[in-house]
One Martini backbone bead per residue (centre of mass of N, CA, C, O) as a GRO file, in nm:
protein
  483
    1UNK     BB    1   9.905  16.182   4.173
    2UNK     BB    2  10.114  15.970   4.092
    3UNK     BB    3  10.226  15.653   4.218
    4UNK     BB    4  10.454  15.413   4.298
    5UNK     BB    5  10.476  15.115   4.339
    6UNK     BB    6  10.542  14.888   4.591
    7UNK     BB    7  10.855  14.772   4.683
    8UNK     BB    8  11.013  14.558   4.797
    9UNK     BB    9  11.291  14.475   4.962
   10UNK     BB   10  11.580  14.248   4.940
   11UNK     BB   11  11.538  14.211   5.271
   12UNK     BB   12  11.643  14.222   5.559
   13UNK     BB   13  11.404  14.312   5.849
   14UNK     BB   14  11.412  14.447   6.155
   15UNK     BB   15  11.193  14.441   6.425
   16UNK     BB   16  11.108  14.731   6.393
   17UNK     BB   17  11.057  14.759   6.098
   18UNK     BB   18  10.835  14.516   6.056
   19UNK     BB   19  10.700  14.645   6.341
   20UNK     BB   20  10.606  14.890   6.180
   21UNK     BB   21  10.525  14.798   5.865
   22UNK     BB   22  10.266  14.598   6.022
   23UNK     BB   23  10.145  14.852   6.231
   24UNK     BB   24  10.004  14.989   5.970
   25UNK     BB   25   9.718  15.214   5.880
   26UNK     BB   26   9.740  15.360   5.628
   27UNK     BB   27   9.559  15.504   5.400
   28UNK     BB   28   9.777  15.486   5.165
   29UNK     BB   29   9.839  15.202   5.145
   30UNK     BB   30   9.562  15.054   5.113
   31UNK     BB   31   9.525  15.207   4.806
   32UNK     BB   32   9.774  15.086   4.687
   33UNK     BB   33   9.667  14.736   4.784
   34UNK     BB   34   9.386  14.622   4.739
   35UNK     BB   35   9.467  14.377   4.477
   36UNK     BB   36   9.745  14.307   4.668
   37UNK     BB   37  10.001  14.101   4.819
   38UNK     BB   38  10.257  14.131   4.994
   39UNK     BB   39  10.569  14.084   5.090
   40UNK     BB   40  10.767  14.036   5.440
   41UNK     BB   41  11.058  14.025   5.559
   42UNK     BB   42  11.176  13.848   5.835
   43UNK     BB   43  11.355  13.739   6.098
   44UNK     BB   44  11.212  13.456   6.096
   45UNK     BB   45  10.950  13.494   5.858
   46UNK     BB   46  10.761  13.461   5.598
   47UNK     BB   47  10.543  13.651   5.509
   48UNK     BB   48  10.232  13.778   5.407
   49UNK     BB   49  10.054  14.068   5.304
   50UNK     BB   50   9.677  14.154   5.294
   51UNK     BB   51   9.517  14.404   5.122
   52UNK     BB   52   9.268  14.612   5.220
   53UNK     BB   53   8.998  14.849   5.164
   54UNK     BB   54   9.032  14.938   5.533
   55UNK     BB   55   9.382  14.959   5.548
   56UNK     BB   56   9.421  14.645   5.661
   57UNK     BB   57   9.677  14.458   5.771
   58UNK     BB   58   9.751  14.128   5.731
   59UNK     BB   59   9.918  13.862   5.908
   60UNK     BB   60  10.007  13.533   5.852
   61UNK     BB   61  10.086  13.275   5.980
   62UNK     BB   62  10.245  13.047   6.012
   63UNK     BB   63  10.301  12.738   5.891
   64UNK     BB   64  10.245  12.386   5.972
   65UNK     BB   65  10.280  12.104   5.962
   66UNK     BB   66  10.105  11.822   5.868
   67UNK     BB   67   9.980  11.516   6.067
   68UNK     BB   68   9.939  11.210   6.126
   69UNK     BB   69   9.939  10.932   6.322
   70UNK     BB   70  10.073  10.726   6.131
   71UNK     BB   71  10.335  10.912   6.108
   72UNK     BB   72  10.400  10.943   6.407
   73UNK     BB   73  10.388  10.631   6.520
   74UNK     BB   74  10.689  10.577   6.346
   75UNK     BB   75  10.820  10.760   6.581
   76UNK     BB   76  10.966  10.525   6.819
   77UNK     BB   77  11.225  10.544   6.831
   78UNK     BB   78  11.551  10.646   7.030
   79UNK     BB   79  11.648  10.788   6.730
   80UNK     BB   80  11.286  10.855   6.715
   81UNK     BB   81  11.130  11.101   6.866
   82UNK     BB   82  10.772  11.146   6.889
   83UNK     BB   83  10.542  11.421   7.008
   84UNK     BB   84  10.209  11.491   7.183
   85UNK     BB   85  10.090  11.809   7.235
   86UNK     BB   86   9.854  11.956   7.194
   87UNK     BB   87   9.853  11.887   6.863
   88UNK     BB   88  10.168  11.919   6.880
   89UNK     BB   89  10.493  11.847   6.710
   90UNK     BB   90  10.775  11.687   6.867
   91UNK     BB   91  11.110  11.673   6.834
   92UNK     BB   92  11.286  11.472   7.129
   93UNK     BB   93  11.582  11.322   7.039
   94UNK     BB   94  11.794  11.516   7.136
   95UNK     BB   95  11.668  11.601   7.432
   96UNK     BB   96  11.656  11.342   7.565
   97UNK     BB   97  11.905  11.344   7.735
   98UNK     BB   98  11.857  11.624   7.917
   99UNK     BB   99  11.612  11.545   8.017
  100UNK     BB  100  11.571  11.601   8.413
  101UNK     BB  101  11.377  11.304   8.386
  102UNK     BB  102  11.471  11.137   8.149
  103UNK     BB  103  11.539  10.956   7.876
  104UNK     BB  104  11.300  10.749   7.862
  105UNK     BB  105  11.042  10.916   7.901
  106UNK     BB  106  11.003  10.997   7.623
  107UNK     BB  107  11.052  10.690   7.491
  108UNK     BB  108  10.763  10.597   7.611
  109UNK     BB  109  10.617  10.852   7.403
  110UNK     BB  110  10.668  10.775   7.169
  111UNK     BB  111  10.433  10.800   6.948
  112UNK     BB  112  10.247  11.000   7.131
  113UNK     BB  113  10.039  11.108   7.343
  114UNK     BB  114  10.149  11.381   7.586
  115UNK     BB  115   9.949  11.603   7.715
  116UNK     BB  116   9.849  11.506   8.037
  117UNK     BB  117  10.169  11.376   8.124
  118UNK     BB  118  10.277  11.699   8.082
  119UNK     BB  119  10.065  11.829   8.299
  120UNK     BB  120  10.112  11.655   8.548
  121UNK     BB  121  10.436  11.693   8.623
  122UNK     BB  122  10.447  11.982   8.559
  123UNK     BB  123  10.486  12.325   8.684
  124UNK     BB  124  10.641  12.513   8.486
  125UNK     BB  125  10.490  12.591   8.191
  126UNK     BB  126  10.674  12.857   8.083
  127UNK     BB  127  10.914  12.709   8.092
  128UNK     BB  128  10.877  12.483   7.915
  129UNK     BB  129  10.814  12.597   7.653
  130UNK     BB  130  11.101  12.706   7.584
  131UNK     BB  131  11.218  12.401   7.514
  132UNK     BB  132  10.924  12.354   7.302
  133UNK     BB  133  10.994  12.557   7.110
  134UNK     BB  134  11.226  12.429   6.895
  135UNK     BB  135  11.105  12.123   6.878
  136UNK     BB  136  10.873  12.219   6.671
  137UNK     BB  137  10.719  12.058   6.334
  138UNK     BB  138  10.429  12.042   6.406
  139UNK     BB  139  10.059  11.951   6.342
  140UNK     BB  140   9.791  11.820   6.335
  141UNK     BB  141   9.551  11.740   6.137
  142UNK     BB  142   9.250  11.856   6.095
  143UNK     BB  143   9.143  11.541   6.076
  144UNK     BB  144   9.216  11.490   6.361
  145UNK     BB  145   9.264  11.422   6.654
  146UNK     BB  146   9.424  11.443   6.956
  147UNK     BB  147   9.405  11.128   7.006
  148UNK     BB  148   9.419  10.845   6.947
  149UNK     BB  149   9.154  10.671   6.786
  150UNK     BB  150   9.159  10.428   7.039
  151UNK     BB  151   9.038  10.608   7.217
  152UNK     BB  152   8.850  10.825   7.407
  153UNK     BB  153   8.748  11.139   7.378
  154UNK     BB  154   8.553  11.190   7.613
  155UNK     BB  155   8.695  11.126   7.815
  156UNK     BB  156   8.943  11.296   7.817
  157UNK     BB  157   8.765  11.566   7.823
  158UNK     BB  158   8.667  11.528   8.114
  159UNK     BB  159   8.949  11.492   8.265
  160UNK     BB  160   9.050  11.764   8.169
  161UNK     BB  161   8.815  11.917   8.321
  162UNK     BB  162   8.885  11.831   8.566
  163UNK     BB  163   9.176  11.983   8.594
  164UNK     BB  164   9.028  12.276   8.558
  165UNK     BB  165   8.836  12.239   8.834
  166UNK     BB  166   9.116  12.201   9.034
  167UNK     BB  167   9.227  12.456   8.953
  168UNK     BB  168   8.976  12.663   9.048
  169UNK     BB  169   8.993  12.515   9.348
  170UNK     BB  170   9.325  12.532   9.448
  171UNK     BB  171   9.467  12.244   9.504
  172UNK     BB  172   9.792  12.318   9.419
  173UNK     BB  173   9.780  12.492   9.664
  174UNK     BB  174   9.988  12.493   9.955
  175UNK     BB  175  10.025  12.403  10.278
  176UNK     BB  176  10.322  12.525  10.466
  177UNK     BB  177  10.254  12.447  10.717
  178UNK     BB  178  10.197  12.112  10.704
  179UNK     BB  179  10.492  12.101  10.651
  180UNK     BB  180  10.654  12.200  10.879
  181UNK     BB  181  10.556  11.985  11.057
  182UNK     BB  182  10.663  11.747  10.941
  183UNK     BB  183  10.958  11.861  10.967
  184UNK     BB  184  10.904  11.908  11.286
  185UNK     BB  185  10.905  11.568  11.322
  186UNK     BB  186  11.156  11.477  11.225
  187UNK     BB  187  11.392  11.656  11.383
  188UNK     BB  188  11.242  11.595  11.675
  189UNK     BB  189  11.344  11.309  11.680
  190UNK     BB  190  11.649  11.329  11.555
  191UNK     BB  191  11.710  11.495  11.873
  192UNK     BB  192  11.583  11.295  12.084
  193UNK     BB  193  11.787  11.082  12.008
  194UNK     BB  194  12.031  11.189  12.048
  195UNK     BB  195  11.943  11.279  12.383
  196UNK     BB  196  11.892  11.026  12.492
  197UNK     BB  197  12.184  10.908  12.459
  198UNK     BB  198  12.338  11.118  12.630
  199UNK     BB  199  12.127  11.052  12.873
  200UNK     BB  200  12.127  10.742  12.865
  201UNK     BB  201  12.269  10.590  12.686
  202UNK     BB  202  12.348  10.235  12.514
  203UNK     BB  203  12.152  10.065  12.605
  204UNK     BB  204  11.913   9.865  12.502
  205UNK     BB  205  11.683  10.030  12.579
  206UNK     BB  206  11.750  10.295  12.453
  207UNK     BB  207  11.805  10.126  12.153
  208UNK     BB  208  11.528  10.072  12.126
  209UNK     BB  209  11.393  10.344  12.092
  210UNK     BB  210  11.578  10.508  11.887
  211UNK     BB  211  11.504  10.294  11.676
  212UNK     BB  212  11.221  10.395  11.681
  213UNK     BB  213  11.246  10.703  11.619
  214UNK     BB  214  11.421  10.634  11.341
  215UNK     BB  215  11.207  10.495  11.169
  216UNK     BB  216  11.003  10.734  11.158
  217UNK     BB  217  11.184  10.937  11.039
  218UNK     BB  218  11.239  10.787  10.776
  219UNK     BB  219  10.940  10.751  10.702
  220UNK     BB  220  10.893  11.068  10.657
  221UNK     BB  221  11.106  11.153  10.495
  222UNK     BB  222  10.993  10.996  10.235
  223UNK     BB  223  10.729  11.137  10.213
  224UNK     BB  224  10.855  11.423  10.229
  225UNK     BB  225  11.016  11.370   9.973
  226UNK     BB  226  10.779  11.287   9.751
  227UNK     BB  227  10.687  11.613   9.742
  228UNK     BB  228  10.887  11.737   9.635
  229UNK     BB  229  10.987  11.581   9.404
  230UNK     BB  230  10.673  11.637   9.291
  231UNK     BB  231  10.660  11.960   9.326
  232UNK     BB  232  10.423  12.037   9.596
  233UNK     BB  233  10.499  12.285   9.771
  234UNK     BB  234  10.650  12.485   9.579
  235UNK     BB  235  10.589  12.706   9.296
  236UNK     BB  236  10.906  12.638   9.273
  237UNK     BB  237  11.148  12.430   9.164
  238UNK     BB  238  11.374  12.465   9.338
  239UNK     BB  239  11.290  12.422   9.629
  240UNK     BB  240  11.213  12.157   9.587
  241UNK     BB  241  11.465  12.060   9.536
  242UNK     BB  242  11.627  12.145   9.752
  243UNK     BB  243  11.458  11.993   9.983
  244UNK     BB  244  11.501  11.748   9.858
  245UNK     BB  245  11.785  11.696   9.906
  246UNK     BB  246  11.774  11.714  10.193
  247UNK     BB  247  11.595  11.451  10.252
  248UNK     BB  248  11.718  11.230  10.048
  249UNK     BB  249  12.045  11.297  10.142
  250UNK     BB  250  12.058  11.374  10.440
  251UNK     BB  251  11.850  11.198  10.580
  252UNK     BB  252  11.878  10.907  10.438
  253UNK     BB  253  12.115  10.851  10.166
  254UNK     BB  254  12.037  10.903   9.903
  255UNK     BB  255  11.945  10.975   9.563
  256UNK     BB  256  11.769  11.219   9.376
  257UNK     BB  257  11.836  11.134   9.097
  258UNK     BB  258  11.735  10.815   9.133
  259UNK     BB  259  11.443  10.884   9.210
  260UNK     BB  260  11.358  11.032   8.960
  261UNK     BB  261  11.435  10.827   8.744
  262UNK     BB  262  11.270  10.620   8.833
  263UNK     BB  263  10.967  10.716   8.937
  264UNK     BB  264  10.879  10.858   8.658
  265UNK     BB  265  10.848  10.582   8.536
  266UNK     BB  266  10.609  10.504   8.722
  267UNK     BB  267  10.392  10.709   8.629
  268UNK     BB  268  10.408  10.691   8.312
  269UNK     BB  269  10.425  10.398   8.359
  270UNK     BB  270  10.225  10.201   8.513
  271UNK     BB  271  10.269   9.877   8.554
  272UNK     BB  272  10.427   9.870   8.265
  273UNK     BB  273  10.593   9.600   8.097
  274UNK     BB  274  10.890   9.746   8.150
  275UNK     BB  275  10.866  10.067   8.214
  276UNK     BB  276  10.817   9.964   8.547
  277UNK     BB  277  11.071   9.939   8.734
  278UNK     BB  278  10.897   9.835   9.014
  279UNK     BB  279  10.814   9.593   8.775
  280UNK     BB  280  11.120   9.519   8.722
  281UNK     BB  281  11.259   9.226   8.871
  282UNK     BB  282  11.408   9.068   8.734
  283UNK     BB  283  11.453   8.697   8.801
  284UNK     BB  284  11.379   8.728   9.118
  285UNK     BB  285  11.085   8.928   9.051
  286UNK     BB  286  10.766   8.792   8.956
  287UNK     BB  287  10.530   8.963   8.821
  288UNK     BB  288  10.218   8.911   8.780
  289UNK     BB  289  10.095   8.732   8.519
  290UNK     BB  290  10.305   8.746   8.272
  291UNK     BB  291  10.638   8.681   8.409
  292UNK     BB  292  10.588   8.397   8.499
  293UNK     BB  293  10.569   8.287   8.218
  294UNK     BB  294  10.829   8.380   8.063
  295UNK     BB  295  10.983   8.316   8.334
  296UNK     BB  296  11.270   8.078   8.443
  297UNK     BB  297  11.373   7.926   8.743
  298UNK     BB  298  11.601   7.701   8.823
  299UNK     BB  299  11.668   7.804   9.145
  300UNK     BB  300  11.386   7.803   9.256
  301UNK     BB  301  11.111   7.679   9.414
  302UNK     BB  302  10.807   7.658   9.400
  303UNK     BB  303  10.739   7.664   9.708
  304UNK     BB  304  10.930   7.905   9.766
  305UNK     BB  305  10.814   8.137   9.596
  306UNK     BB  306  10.601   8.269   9.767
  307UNK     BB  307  10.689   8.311  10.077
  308UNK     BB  308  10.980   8.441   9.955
  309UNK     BB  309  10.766   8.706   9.844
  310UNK     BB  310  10.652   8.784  10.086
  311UNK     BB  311  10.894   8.804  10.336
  312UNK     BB  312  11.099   8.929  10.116
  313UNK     BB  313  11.014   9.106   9.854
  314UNK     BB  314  10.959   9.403   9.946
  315UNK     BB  315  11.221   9.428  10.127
  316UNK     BB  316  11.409   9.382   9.910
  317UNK     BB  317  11.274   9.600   9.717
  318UNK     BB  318  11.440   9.833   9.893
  319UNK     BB  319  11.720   9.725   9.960
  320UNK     BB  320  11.815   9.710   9.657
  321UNK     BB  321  11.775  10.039   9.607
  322UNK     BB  322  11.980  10.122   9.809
  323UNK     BB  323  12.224   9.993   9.702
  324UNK     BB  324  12.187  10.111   9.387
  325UNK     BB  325  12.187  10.423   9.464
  326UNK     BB  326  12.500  10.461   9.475
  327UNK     BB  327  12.557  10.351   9.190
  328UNK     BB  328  12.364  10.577   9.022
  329UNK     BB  329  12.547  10.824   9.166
  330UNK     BB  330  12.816  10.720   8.962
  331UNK     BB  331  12.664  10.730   8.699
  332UNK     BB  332  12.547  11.019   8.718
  333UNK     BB  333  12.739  11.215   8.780
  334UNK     BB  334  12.686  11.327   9.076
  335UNK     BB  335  12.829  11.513   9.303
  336UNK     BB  336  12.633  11.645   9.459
  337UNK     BB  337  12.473  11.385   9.551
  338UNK     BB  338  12.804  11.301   9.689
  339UNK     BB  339  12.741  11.523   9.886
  340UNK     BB  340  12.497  11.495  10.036
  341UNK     BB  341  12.524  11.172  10.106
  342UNK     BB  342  12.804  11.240  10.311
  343UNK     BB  343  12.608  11.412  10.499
  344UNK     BB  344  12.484  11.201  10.642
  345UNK     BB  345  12.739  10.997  10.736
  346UNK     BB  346  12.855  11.271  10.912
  347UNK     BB  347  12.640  11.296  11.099
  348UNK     BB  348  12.627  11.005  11.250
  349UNK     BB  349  12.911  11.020  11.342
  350UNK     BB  350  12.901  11.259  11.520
  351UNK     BB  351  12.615  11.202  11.693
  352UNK     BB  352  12.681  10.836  11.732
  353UNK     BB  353  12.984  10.733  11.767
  354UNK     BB  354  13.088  10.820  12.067
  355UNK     BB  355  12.812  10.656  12.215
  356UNK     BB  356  12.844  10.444  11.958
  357UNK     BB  357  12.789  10.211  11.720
  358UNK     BB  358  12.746  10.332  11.444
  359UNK     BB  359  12.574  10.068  11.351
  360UNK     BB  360  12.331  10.045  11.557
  361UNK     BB  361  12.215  10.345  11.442
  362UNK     BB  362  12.180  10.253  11.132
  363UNK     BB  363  12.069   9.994  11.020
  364UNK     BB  364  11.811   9.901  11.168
  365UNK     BB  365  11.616  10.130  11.087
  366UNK     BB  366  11.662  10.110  10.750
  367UNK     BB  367  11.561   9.787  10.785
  368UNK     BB  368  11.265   9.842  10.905
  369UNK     BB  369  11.140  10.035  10.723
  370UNK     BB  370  11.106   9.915  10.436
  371UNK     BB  371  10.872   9.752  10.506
  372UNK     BB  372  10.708  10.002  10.526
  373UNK     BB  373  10.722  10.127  10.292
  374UNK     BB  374  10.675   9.881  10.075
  375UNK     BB  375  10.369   9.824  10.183
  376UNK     BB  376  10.272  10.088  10.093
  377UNK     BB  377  10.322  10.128   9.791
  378UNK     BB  378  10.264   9.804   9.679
  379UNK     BB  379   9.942   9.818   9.784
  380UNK     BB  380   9.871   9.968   9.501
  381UNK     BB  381   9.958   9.767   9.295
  382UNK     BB  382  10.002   9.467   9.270
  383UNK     BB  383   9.716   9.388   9.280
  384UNK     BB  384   9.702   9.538   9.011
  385UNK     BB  385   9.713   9.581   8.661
  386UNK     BB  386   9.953   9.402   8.443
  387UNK     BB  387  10.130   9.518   8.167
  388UNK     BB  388  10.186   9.596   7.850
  389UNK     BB  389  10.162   9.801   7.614
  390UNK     BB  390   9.839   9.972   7.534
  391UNK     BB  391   9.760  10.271   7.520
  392UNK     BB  392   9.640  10.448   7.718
  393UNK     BB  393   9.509  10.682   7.873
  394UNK     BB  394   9.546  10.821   8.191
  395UNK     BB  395   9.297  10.757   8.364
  396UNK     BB  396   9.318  10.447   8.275
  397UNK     BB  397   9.596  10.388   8.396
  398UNK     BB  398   9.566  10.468   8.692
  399UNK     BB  399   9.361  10.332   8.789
  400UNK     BB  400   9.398  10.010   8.695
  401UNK     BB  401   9.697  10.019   8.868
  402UNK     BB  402   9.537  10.175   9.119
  403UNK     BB  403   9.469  10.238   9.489
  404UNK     BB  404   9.280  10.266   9.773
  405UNK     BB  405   9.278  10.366  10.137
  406UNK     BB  406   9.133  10.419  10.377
  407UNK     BB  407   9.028  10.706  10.542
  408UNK     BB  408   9.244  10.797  10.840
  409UNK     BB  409   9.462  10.964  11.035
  410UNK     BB  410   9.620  10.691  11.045
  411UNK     BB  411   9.636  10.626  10.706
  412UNK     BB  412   9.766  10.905  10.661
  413UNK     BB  413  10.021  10.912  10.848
  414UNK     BB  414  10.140  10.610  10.742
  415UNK     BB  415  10.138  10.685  10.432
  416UNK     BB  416  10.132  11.018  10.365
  417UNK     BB  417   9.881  10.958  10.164
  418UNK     BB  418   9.900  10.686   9.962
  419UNK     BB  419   9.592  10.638   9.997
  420UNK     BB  420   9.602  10.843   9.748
  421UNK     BB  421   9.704  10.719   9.470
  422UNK     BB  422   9.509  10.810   9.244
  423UNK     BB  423   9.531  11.112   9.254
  424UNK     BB  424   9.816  11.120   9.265
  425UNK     BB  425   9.847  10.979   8.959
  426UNK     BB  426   9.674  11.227   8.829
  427UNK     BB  427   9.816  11.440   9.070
  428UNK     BB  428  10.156  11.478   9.155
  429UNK     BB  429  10.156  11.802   9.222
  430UNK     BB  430   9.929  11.765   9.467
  431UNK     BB  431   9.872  11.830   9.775
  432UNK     BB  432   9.805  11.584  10.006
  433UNK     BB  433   9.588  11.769  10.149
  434UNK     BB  434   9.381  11.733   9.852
  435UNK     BB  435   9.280  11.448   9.782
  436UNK     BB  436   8.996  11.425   9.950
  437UNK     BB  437   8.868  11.636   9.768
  438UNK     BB  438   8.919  11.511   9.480
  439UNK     BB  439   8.805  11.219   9.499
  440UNK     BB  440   8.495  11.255   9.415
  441UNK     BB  441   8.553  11.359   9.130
  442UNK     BB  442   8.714  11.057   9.033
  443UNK     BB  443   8.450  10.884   9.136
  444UNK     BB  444   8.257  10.974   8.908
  445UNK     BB  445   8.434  10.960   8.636
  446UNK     BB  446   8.448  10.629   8.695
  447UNK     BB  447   8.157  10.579   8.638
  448UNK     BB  448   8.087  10.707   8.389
  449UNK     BB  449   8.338  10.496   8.255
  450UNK     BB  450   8.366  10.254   8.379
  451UNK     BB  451   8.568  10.257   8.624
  452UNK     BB  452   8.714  10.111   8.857
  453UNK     BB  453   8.721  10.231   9.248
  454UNK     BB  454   8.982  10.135   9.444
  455UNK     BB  455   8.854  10.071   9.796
  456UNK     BB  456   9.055   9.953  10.082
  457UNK     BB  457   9.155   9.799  10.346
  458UNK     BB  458   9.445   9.785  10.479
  459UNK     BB  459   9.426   9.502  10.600
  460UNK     BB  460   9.381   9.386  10.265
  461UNK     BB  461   9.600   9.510  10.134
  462UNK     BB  462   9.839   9.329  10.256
  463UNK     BB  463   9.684   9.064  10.172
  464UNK     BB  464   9.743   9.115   9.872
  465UNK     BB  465  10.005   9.102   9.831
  466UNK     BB  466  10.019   8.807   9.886
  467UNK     BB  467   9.841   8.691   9.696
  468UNK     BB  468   9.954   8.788   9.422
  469UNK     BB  469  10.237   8.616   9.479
  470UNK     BB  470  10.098   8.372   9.465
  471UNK     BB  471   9.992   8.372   9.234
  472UNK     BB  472  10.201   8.401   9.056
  473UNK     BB  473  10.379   8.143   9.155
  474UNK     BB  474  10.174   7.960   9.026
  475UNK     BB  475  10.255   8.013   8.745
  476UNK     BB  476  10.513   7.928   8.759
  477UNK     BB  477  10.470   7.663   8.844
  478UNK     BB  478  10.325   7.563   8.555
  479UNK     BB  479  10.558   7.679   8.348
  480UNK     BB  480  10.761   7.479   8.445
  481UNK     BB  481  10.595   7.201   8.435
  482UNK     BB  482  10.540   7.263   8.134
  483UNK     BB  483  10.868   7.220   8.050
   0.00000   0.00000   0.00000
């Protein structure tokens, strides 16, 4: 019996219609179908099926646009911006406002591969899919590398596989053990200070004792509060966020929103002047080689200019930060920040106010604390190099900006464990009680391409931040006295 050919109808068919349609392998459309093959409308995209002689349909995947990097790194400014995960070409121009941590970290790799530290910084990537998958236009030619030509692909490629097993061997998997008992040292102390207080009034002595407890509590909150925001304790990124907002809001008094928005510029460009916030404090702070030549000031003395940028640099610009912290929590028009922060000072007001002046024991804790954070910081940035930007691979990128500080119990617990700087930036999910174990797999990987990997006694990285900021001092004052 002759058979009619069959003609696709002029319709959109429905996802089962489709699904039903594509999913047939009966020998009759087969024999129908052997010599040519038909279009098939779907709710999403045009495919073509085409009919084989053994009865199978195949529908060939939608294609994608494909772009050179020559063409990719045109788009590089914040009304146009391009970047590359993974091969896939994604425009994230409209997106960038919403972006959880800020427009610039975007602005910062427009033009750029940026596979690495999409998957360095995200926690949930099935969740972030959701979101990248709207905003893809299509992937890299085949004739492309996965990342820009001027990179070493072997290094990159050696990276990725170090990452692979890292997570093959758990390391990002937390011991929820030992960040509890971190937190049960800080609330220890910070009810220690109250019950001291009541027990024995507010004498100097005391006031002494109370204010070297809340100083430890102050800086230990910060480094288990810089856990949370990196979202390394919870598998979950909100208990993570939730956990942040009480450490930095409430135990601090800072904005949970202004710590994301800077810091996370500092991990994805360290270094990298101006885009790393941290080194990015001029006229008044002038770092590294370059920022001395370009900037003059003609209000500071040139002697005076290394000594109170000793004294005084690192703990001011922890002061600083904490100052504009406020400003940037109604800049940022952050509700929630401006009540989580409001419950830290009616906290200390109902348990320290009535038995002494609010701020005798508000003040010197948080501005002694102050160096203490800011020297543990710092030691492992100022003193090594700062560049504009240069689009290095992330691997070199973090080594190049970071060094290490030796380990012992006593410089894991007062640094937070920030004395593996180098791990910390390469793994910034990774939870701090893990970095010592894959150090050594980070110290071979440096080897192999001849990065070197600085570890160096604590006492010596306090004095490179001298040193660092006398030589910066000495440039600024060779280029002032030569114009």
């Amino acid at each position: 019996e002759k058979t009619r050919p069959y003609r696709p109808a002029n319709r959109r068919l429905s996802g089962c219609q489709l699904k039903h349609l594509v999913g047939r392998t009966q020998p009759h459309l087969g024999e129908e179908h052997q010599a040519r093959g038909k279009a098939v409308a779907s709710a999403e995209a045009e495919v073509s099926g085409k009919q084989e002689a053994n009865g199978k349909q195949e529908v060939p995947r939608k294609s994608l646009n494909t772009y050179t990097w020559q063409e990719i790194q045109r788009h590089n400014q914040q009304a146009d911006q391009w970047l590359v995960i993974n091969r896939k070409v994604y425009d994230v121009t409209d997106w960038a406002g919403r972006h959880p941590g800020g427009r610039r970290i975007l602005t910062h790799y427009a033009g750029e591969d940026a596979t690495d530290v999409f998957r360095a910084v995200h926690l949930e990537l099935d969740v972030v899919q959701l979101y990248l998958k709207p905003l893809l236009i299509g992937e890299l030619a085949p004739g492309e590398p996965s990342q820009e030509r001027h990179k070493n692909s072997q290094l990159v490629k050696d990276f990725q596989e170090l990452r692979k097993t890292v997570e093959a061997m758990n390391m990002f998997d937390a011991n929820l053990v030992f960040f509890f008992l971190h937190l049960a040292q800080i609330l220890i102390l910070e009810v220690l200070a109250w019950l001291t207080l009541y027990q024995f009034g507010s004498g100097w002595r005391v006031t002494i004792f109370i204010t070297f407890l809340l100083i430890i509590s102050q800086a230990q909150s910060g480094f288990l509060q810089h856990d949370a925001g990196h979202l390394s304790i919870f598998k979950k990124s909100k208990w993570n966020h939730l956990l942040h907002k009480f450490l930095m809001c409430h135990l601090k008094g800072l904005s949970g929103n202004w710590w994301n928005y800077r810091h996370f510029q500092h991990h994805v460009k360290t270094n990298i002047y101006p885009k790393d916030p941290d080194i990015n404090m001029g006229p008044l702070f002038l770092l590294g080689d370059l920022q001395p030549v370009k900037v003059h000031l003609e209000m500071l003395a040139a002697e005076k200019c290394s000594w109170n940028q000793y004294l005084k640099g690192p703990q001011a610009t922890e002061e600083e930060m904490k100052l504009c912290s406020g400003h940037l929590t109604f800049k940022c028009f952050s509700l929630q920040d401006i009540a989580w922060v409001s419950s830290f000072y009616i906290r200390h007001f109902i348990t320290f106010a009535p038995k002494c002046h609010h701020l005798l024991l508000l003040l010197p804790p948080r501005f002694l604390e102050s160096p203490w954070i800011a020297y543990v910081t710092q030691m492992s940035h100022i003193p090594m190099q700062m560049s504009t930007e240069e689009n290095r691979d992330w691997l070199s990128t973090q080594v190049l900006a970071t060094c290490n500080i030796e380990q012992s119990f006593f410089n894991d617990w007062f640094t937070g464990h920030l004395n593996f700087q180098i791990e910390h930036h390469l793994f910034p999910t990774m939870p701090r009680h893990n970095y010592h174990k894959v150090a050594p797999l980070v110290r071979s990987l440096c080897a192999k391409h001849g990065l070197q990997y600085v570890n160096k006694p604590m006492l010596t990285a306090f004095g490179d931040i001298v040193r660092a900021l006398k030589k910066s001092a000495a440039l600024w004052k060779d280029a002032y006295y030569e114009t």
